[in-house]
CSV table of C-alpha atoms and ligand atoms in Angstrom, one decimal:
chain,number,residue,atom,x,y,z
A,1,UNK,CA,-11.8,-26.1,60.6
A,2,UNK,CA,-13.3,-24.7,57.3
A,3,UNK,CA,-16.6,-25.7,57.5
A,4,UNK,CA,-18.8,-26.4,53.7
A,5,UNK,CA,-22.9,-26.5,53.9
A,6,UNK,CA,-23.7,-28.6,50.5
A,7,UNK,CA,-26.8,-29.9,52.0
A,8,UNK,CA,-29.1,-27.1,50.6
A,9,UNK,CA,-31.6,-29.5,48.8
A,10,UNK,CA,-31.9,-31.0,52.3
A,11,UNK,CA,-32.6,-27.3,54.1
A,12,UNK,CA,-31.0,-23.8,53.9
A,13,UNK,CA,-30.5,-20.9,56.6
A,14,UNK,CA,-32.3,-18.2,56.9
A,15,UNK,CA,-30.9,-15.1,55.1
A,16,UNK,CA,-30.1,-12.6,57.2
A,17,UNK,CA,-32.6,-10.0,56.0
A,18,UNK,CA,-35.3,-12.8,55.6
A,19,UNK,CA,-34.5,-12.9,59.4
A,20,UNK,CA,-34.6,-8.7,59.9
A,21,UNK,CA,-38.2,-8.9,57.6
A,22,UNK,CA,-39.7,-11.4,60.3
A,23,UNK,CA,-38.3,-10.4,63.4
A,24,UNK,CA,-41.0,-7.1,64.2
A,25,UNK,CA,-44.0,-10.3,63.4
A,26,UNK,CA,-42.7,-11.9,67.0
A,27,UNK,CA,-42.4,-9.0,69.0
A,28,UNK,CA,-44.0,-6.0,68.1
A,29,UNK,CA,-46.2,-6.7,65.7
A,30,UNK,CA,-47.5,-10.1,67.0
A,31,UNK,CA,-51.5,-9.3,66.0
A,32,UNK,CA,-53.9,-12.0,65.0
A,33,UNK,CA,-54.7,-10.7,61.3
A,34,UNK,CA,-58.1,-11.6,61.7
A,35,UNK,CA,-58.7,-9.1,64.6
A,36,UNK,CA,-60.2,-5.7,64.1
A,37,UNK,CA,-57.8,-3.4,66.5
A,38,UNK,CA,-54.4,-2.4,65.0
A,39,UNK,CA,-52.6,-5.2,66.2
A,40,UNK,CA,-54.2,-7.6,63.4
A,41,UNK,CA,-54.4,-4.9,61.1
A,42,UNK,CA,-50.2,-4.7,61.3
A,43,UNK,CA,-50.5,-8.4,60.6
A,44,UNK,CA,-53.4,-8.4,58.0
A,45,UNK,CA,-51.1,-5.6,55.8
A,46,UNK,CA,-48.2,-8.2,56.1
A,47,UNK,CA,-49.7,-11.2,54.7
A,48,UNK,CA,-51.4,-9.3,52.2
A,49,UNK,CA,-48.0,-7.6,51.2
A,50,UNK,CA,-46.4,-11.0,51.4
A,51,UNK,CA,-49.4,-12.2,48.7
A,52,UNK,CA,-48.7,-9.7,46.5
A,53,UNK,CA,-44.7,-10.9,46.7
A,54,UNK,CA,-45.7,-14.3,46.2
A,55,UNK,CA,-47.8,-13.6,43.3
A,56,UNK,CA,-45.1,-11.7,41.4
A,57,UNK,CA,-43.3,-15.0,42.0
A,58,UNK,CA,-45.5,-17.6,40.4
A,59,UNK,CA,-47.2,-14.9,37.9
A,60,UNK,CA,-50.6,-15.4,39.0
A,61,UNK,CA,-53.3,-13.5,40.9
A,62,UNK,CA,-53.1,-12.7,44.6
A,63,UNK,CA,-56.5,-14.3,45.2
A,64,UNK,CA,-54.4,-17.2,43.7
A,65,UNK,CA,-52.2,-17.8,46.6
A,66,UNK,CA,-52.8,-20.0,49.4
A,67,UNK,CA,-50.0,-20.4,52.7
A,68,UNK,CA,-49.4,-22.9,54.3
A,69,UNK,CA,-47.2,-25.2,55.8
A,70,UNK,CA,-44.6,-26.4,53.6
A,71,UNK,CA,-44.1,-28.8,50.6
A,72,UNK,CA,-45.2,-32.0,52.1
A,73,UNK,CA,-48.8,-29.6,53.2
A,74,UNK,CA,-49.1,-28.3,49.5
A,75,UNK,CA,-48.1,-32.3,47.9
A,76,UNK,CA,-50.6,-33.4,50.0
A,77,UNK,CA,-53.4,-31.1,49.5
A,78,UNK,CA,-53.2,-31.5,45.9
A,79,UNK,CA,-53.8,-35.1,45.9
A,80,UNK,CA,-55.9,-35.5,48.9
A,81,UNK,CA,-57.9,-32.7,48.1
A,82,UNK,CA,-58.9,-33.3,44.5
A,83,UNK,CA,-59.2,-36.8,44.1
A,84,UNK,CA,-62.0,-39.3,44.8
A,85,UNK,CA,-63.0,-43.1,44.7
A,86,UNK,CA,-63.1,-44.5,41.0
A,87,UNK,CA,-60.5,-41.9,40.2
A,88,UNK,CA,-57.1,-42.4,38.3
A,89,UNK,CA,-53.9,-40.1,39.5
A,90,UNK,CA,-50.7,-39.8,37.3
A,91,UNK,CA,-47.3,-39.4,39.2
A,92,UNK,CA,-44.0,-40.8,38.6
A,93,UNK,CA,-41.5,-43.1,40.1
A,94,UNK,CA,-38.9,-40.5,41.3
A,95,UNK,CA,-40.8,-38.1,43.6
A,96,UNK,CA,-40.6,-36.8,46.9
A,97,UNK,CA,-42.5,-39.2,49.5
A,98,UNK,CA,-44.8,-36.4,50.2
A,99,UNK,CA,-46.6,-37.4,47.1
A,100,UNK,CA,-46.0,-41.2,47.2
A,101,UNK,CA,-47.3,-41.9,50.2
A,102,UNK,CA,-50.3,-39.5,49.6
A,103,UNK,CA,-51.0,-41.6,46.4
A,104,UNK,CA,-50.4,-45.2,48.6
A,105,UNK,CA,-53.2,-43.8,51.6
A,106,UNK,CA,-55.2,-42.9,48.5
A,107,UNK,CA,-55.1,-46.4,47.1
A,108,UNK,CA,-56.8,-47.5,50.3
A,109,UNK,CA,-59.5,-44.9,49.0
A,110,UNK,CA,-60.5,-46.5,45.2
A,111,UNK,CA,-57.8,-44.4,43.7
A,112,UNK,CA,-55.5,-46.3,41.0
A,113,UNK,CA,-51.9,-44.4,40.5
A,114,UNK,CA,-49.5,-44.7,37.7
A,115,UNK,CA,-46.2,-44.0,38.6
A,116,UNK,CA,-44.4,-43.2,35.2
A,117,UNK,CA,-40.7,-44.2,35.2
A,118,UNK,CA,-38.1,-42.0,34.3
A,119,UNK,CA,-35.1,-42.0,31.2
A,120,UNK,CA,-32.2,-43.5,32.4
A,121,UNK,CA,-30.6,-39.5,32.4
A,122,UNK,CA,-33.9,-38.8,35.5
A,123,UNK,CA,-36.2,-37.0,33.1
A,124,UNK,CA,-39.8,-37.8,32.5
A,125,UNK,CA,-40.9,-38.3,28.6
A,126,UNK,CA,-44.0,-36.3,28.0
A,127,UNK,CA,-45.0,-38.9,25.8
A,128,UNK,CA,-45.1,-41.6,28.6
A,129,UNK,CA,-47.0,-39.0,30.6
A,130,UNK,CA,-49.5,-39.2,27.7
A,131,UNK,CA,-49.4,-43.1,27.3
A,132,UNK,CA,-50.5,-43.4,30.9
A,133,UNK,CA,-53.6,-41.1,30.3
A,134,UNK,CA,-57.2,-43.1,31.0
A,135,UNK,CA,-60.7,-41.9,30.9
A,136,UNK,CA,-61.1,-41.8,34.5
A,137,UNK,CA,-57.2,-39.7,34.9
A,138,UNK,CA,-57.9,-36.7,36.8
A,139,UNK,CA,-54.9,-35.5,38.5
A,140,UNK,CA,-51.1,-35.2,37.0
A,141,UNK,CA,-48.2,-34.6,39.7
A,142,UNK,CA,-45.0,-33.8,38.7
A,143,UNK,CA,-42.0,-32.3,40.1
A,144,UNK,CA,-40.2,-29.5,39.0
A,145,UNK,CA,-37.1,-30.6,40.1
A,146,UNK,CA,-36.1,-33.7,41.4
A,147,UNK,CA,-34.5,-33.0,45.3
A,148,UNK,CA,-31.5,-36.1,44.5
A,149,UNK,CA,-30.4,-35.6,41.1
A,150,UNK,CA,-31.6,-31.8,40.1
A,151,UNK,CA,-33.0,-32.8,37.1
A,152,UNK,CA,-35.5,-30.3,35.9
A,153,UNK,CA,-38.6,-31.9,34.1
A,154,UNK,CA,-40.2,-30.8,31.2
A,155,UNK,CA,-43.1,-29.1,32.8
A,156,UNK,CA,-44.8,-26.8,30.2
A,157,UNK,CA,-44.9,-29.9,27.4
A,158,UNK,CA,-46.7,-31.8,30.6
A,159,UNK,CA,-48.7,-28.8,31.2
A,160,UNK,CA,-50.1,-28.7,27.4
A,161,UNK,CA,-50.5,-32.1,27.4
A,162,UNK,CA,-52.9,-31.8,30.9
A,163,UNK,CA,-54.4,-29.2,29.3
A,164,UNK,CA,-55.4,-30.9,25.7
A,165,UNK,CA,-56.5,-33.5,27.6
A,166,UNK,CA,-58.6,-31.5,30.6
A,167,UNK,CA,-56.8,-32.9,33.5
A,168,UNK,CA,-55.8,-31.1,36.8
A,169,UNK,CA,-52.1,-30.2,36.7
A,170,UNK,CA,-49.8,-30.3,39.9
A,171,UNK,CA,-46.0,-29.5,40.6
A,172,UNK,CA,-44.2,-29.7,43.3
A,173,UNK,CA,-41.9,-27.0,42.3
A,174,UNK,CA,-40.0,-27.4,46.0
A,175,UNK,CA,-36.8,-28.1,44.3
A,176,UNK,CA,-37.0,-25.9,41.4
A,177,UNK,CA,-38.4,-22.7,43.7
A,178,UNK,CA,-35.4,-19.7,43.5
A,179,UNK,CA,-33.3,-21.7,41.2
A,180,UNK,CA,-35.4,-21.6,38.1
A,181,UNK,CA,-38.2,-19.0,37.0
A,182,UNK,CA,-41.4,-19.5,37.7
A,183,UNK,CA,-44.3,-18.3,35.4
A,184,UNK,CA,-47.7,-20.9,36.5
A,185,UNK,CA,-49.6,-19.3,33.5
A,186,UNK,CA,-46.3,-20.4,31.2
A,187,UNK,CA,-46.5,-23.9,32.9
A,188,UNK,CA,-50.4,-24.0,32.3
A,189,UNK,CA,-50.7,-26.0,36.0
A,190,UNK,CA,-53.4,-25.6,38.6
A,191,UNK,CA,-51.6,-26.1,41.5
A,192,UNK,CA,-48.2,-25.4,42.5
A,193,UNK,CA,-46.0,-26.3,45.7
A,194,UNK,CA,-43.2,-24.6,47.4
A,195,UNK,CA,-41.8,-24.8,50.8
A,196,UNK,CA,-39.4,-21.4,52.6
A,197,UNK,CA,-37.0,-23.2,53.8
A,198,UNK,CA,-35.6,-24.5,50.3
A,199,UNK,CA,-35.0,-21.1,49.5
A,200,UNK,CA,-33.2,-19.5,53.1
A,201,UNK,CA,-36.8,-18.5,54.3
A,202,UNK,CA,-37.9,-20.3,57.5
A,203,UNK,CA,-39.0,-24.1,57.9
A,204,UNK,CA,-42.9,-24.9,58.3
A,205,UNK,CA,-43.7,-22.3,56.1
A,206,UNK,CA,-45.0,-22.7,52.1
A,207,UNK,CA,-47.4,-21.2,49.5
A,208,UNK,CA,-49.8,-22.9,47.1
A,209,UNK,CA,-51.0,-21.6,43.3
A,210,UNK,CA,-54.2,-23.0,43.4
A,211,UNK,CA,-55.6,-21.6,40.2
A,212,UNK,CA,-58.5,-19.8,40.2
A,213,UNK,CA,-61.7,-22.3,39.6
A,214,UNK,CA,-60.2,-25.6,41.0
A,215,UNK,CA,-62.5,-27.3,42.6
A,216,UNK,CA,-59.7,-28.4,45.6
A,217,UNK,CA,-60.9,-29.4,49.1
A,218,UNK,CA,-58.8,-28.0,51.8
A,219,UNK,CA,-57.0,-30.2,53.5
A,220,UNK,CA,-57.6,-28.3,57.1
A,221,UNK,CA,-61.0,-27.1,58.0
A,222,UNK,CA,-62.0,-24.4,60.9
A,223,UNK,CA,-61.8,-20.8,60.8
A,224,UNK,CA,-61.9,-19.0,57.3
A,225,UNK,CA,-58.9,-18.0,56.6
A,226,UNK,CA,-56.9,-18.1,53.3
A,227,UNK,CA,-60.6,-18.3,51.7
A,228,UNK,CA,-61.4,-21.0,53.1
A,229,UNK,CA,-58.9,-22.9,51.6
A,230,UNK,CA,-56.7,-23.2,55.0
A,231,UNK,CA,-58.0,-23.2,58.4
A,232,UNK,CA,-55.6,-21.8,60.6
A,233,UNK,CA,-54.3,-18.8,62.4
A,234,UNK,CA,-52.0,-17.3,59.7
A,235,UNK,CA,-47.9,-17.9,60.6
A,236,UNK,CA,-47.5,-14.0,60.0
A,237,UNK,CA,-43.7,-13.8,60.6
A,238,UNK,CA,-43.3,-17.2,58.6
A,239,UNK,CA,-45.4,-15.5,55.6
A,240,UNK,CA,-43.5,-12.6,55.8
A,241,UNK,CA,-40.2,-14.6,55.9
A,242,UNK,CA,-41.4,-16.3,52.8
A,243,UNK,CA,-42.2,-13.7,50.9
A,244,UNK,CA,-38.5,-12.2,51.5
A,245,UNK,CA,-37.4,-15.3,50.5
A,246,UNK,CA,-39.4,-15.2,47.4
A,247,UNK,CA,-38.4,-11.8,46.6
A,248,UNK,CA,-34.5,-12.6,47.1
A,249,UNK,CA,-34.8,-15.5,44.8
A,250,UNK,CA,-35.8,-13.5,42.3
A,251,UNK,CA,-33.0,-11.4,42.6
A,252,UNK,CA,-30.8,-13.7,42.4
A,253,UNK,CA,-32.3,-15.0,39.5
A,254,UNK,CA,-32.0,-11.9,37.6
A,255,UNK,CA,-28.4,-10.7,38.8
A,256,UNK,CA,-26.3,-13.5,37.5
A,257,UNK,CA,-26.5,-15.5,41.3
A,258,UNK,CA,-27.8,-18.7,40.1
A,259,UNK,CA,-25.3,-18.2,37.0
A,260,UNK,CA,-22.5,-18.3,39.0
A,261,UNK,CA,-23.9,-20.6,41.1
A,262,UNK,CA,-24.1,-23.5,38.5
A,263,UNK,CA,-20.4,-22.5,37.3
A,264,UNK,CA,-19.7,-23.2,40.8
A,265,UNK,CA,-21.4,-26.4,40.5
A,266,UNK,CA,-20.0,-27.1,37.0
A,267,UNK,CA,-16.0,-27.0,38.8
A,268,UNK,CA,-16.9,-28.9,41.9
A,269,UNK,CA,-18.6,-31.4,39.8
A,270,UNK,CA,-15.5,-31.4,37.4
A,271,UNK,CA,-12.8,-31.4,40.1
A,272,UNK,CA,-14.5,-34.3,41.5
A,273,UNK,CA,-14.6,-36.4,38.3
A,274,UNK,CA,-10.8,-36.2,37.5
A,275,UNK,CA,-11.3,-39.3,40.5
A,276,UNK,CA,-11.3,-42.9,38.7
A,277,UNK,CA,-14.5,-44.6,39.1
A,278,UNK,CA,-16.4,-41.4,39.5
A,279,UNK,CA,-19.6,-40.3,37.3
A,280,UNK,CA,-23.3,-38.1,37.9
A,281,UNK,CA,-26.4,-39.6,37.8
A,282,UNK,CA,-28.8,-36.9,36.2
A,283,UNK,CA,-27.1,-37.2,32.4
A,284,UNK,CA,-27.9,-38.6,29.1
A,285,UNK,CA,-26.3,-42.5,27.9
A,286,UNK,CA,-24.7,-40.7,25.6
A,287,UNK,CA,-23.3,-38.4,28.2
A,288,UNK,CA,-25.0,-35.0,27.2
A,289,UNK,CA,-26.4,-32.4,29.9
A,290,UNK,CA,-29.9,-32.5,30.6
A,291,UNK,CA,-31.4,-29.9,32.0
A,292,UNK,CA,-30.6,-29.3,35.6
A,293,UNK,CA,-31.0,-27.3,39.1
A,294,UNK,CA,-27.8,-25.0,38.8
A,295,UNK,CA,-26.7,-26.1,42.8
A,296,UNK,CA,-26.8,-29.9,42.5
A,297,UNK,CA,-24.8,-32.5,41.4
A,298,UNK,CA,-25.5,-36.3,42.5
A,299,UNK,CA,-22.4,-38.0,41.8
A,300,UNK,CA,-21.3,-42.1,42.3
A,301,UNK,CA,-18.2,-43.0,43.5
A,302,UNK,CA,-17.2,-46.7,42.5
A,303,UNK,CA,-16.2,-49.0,45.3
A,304,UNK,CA,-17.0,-47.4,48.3
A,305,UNK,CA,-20.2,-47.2,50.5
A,306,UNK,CA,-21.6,-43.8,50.1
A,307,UNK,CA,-22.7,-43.7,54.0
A,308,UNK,CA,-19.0,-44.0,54.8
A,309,UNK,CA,-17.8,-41.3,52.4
A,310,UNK,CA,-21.2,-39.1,53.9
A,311,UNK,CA,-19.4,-39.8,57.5
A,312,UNK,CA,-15.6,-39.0,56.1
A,313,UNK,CA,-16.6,-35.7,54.7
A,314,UNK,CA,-18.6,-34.8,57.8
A,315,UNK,CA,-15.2,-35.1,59.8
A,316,UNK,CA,-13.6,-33.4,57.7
A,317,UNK,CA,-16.0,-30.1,57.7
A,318,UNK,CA,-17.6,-30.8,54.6
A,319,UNK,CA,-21.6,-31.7,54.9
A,320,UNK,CA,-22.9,-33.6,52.3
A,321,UNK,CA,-25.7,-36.4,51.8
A,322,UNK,CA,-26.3,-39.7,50.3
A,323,UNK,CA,-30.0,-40.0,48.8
A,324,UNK,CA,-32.3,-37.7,50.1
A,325,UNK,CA,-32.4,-36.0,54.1
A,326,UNK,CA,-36.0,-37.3,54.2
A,327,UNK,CA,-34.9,-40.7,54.2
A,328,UNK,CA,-31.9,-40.5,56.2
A,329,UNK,CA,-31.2,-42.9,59.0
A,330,UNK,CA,-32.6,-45.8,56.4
A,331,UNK,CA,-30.1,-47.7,54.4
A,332,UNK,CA,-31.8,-48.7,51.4
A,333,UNK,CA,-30.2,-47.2,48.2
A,334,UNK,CA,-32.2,-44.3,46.8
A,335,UNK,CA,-35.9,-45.2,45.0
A,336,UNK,CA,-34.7,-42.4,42.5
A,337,UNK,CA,-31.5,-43.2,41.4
A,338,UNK,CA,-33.1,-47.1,41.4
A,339,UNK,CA,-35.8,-45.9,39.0
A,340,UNK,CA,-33.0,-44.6,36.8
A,341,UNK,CA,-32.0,-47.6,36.4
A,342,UNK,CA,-28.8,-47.2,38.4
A,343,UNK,CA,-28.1,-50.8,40.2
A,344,UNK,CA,-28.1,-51.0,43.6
A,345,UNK,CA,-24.5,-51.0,44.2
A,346,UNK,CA,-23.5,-47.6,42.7
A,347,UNK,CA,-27.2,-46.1,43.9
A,348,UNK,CA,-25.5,-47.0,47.3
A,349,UNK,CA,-22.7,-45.3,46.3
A,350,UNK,CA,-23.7,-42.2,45.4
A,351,UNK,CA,-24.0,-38.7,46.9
A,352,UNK,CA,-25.6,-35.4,46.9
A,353,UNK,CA,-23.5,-32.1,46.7
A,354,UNK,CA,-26.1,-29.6,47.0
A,355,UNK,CA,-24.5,-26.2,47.1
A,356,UNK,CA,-25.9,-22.8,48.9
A,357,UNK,CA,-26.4,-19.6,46.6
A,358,UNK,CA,-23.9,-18.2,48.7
A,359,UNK,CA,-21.0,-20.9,48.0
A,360,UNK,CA,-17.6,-19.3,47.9
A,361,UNK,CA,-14.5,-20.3,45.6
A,362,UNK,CA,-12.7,-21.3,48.8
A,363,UNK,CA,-15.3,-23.8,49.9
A,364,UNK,CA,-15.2,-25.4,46.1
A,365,UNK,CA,-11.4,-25.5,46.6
A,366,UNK,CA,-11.7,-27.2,50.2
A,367,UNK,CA,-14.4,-29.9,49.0
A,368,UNK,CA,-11.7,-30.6,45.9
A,369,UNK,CA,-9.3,-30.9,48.5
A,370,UNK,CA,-11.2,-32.7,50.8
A,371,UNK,CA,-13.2,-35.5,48.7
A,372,UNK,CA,-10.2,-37.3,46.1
A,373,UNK,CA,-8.2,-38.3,49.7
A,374,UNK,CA,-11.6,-39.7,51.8
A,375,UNK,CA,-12.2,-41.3,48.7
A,376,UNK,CA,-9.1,-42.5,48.2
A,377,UNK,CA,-8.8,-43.5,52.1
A,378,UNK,CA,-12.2,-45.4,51.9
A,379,UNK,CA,-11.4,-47.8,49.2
A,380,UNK,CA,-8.1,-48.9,50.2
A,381,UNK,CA,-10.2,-49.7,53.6
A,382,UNK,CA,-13.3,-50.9,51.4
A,383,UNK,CA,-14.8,-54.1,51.4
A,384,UNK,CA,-16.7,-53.3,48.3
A,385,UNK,CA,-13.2,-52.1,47.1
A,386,UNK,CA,-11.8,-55.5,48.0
A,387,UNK,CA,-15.0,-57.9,46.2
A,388,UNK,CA,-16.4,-59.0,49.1
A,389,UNK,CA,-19.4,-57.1,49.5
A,390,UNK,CA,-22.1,-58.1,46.7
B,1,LIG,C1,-39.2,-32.3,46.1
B,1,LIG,C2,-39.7,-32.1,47.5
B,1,LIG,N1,-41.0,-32.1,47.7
B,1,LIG,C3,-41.5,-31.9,49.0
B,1,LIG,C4,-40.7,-31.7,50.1
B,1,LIG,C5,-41.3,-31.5,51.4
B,1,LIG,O1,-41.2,-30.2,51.8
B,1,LIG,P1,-41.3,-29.7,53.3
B,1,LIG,O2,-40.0,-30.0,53.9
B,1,LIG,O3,-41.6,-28.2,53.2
B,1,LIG,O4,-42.5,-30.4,53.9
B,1,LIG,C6,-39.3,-31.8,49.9
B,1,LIG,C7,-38.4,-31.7,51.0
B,1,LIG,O5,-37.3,-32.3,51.0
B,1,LIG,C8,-38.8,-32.0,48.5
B,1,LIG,O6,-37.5,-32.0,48.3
């Protein structure tokens, strides 16, 4: 059976030369790179190569990069480590529950969140980000691009307004890592959170920009590594796989990949509309393009439970998902598409094609194939199709 990945906002494979770059950091070269004898010193020249790398790929400073463990360590760290009691934190409504449930413990701690609502099309107004702005605001968390719809937010007009305003600046830029550009000194943020395995490096392994002069507590205290700002022996081979990572997303970037990519996206997307009862969640009300991650397309099928077209497709060769992996397993309809004011129904309804930078024509072709008849199949079975399901 011809098998299609469009799961990628959910997790990618490694690359096969990410895998080549990291494979000498479990065997040979295994060294602590805090010891003094050649074995750390193999290790220490590897994370220091792989800060450079990841330098080049935010624009900032070397002494500006922190690793870690992933997106959910960096979302966290932001929050937990820069906000107090009496505090006010700015968020929105639509991001990943790495930074929700941060802000909810925080809550338990004196610290009052705003989540700002998106536009019906997913994106966040500025100007609400600015209405929501108190004397005691201190932190502003927003996503570079959302892991449901794609939707890329309008970052650098937040970033002015954060810094007009002298408030600390986060993005969780897990989404929007290798399939935009990222420039933190364009942005204007203070922090800024990827996670590898987003981007074909390997899972358990991020990065931080943690611009030079923020006062942010680390999240893990112990030895000194990562200059203090993250205890922990260093994952050398999951460093080294980021940064390979890293440095192939730029590539790509630059060589017409993530073009192609979101023509790839724009047919799938277009094949699959030609279905009655079809539409994307991520567009204007008037029905212009927002801006959007070139691999993604979140699209609602009328009629149908999305769970049960998720289920079709998989037995069928094709992987998709409805809502987002982190919440898979529960049935409530997605909090993002809900904040977009989608109703419950279609939310329900609605799935997630999230396509790999290495997509093929002849997957595209076998998804077009593959979705108008399990569609078809589903509502002639439906009971959602039929009325009787509210
Ligand atoms: C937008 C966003 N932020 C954070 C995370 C968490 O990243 P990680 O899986 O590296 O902990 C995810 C993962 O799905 C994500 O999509």
């Amino acid at each position: 059976m011809h098998r299609v990945y469009m799961d990628a906002n959910a997790t990618t494979p490694l690359l096969p030369e990410v895998m080549e770059a990291m494979r000498p950091y479990w065997l040979e070269h295994f060294g602590n790179a805090s010891s003094i004898h050649q074995h750390g010193q193999k290790a220490r020249t590897a994370v220091d190569q792989a800060r450079e790398t990841m330098a080049r790929f935010f624009n900032c400073h070397d002494a500006e990069v922190v690793f870690n463990s992933g997106g959910t360590e960096g979302d966290n760290t932001a929050i937990f480590g820069l906000l107090h009691p009496g505090d006010h934190f700015i968020t929105t409504s639509i991001e990943h529950s790495a930074i929700l449930q941060a802000a909810a413990r925080m809550a338990r701690f004196g610290v009052d969140t705003t989540f700002v609502a998106p536009q019906p099309s997913g994106l966040i107004g500025p100007t609400d980000i600015l209405r929501a702005i108190r004397p005691q605001t201190r932190l502003i968390s927003v996503m570079l691009a959302n892991n449901e719809t794609g939707v890329i937010q309008p970052v650098e007009e937040i970033g002015r307004i954060a810094a007009d305003t002298g408030i600390f600046f986060h993005i969780d830029a897990v989404q929007g890592a290798g399939k935009v550009e990222l420039d933190v000194r364009r942005i204007g943020c203070h922090l800024l959170s990827i996670s590898a395995h987003k981007m074909h490096g390997p899972k358990g392994t991020g990065a931080m920009f943690v611009r030079r002069g923020t006062p942010i507590e680390p999240l893990l205290v112990g030895g000194s590594h990562e200059r203090r700002q993250r205890a922990g022996t260093e994952n050398v081979a999951g460093i080294v796989g980021l940064a390979k990572a890293a440095e192939l997303a730029m590539h790509s970037l630059d060589d017409g990949t993530i073009y192609r990519l979101a023509q790839m996206r724009d047919r799938l997307e277009a094949g699959i509309l030609q279905l009655p009862g079809t539409g994307v969640n991520g567009i204007a009300a008037n029905g212009s393009p927002v801006p959007r991650a070139a691999n993604t397309s979140n699209i609602w099928f009328d009629n149908l439970e999305g769970e049960a077209l998720v289920i079709a497709l998989d037995m069928k060769g094709v992987a998709v998902s409805g809502g987002s992996a982190c919440h898979s397993g529960a049935t409530e309809p997605s909090h993002v598409l809900l904040a977009m004011g989608v109703n419950k129904n279609r939310a329900r309804a609605s799935l997630r094609f999230s396509l790999l930078k290495t997509v093929t024509d002849a997957d595209i072709d076998h998804v077009l194939q593959v979705v108008p008849a399990a569609v078809e199949h589903l509502r002639a079975l439906s009971p959602v199709a039929a009325g009787t399901l509210g």
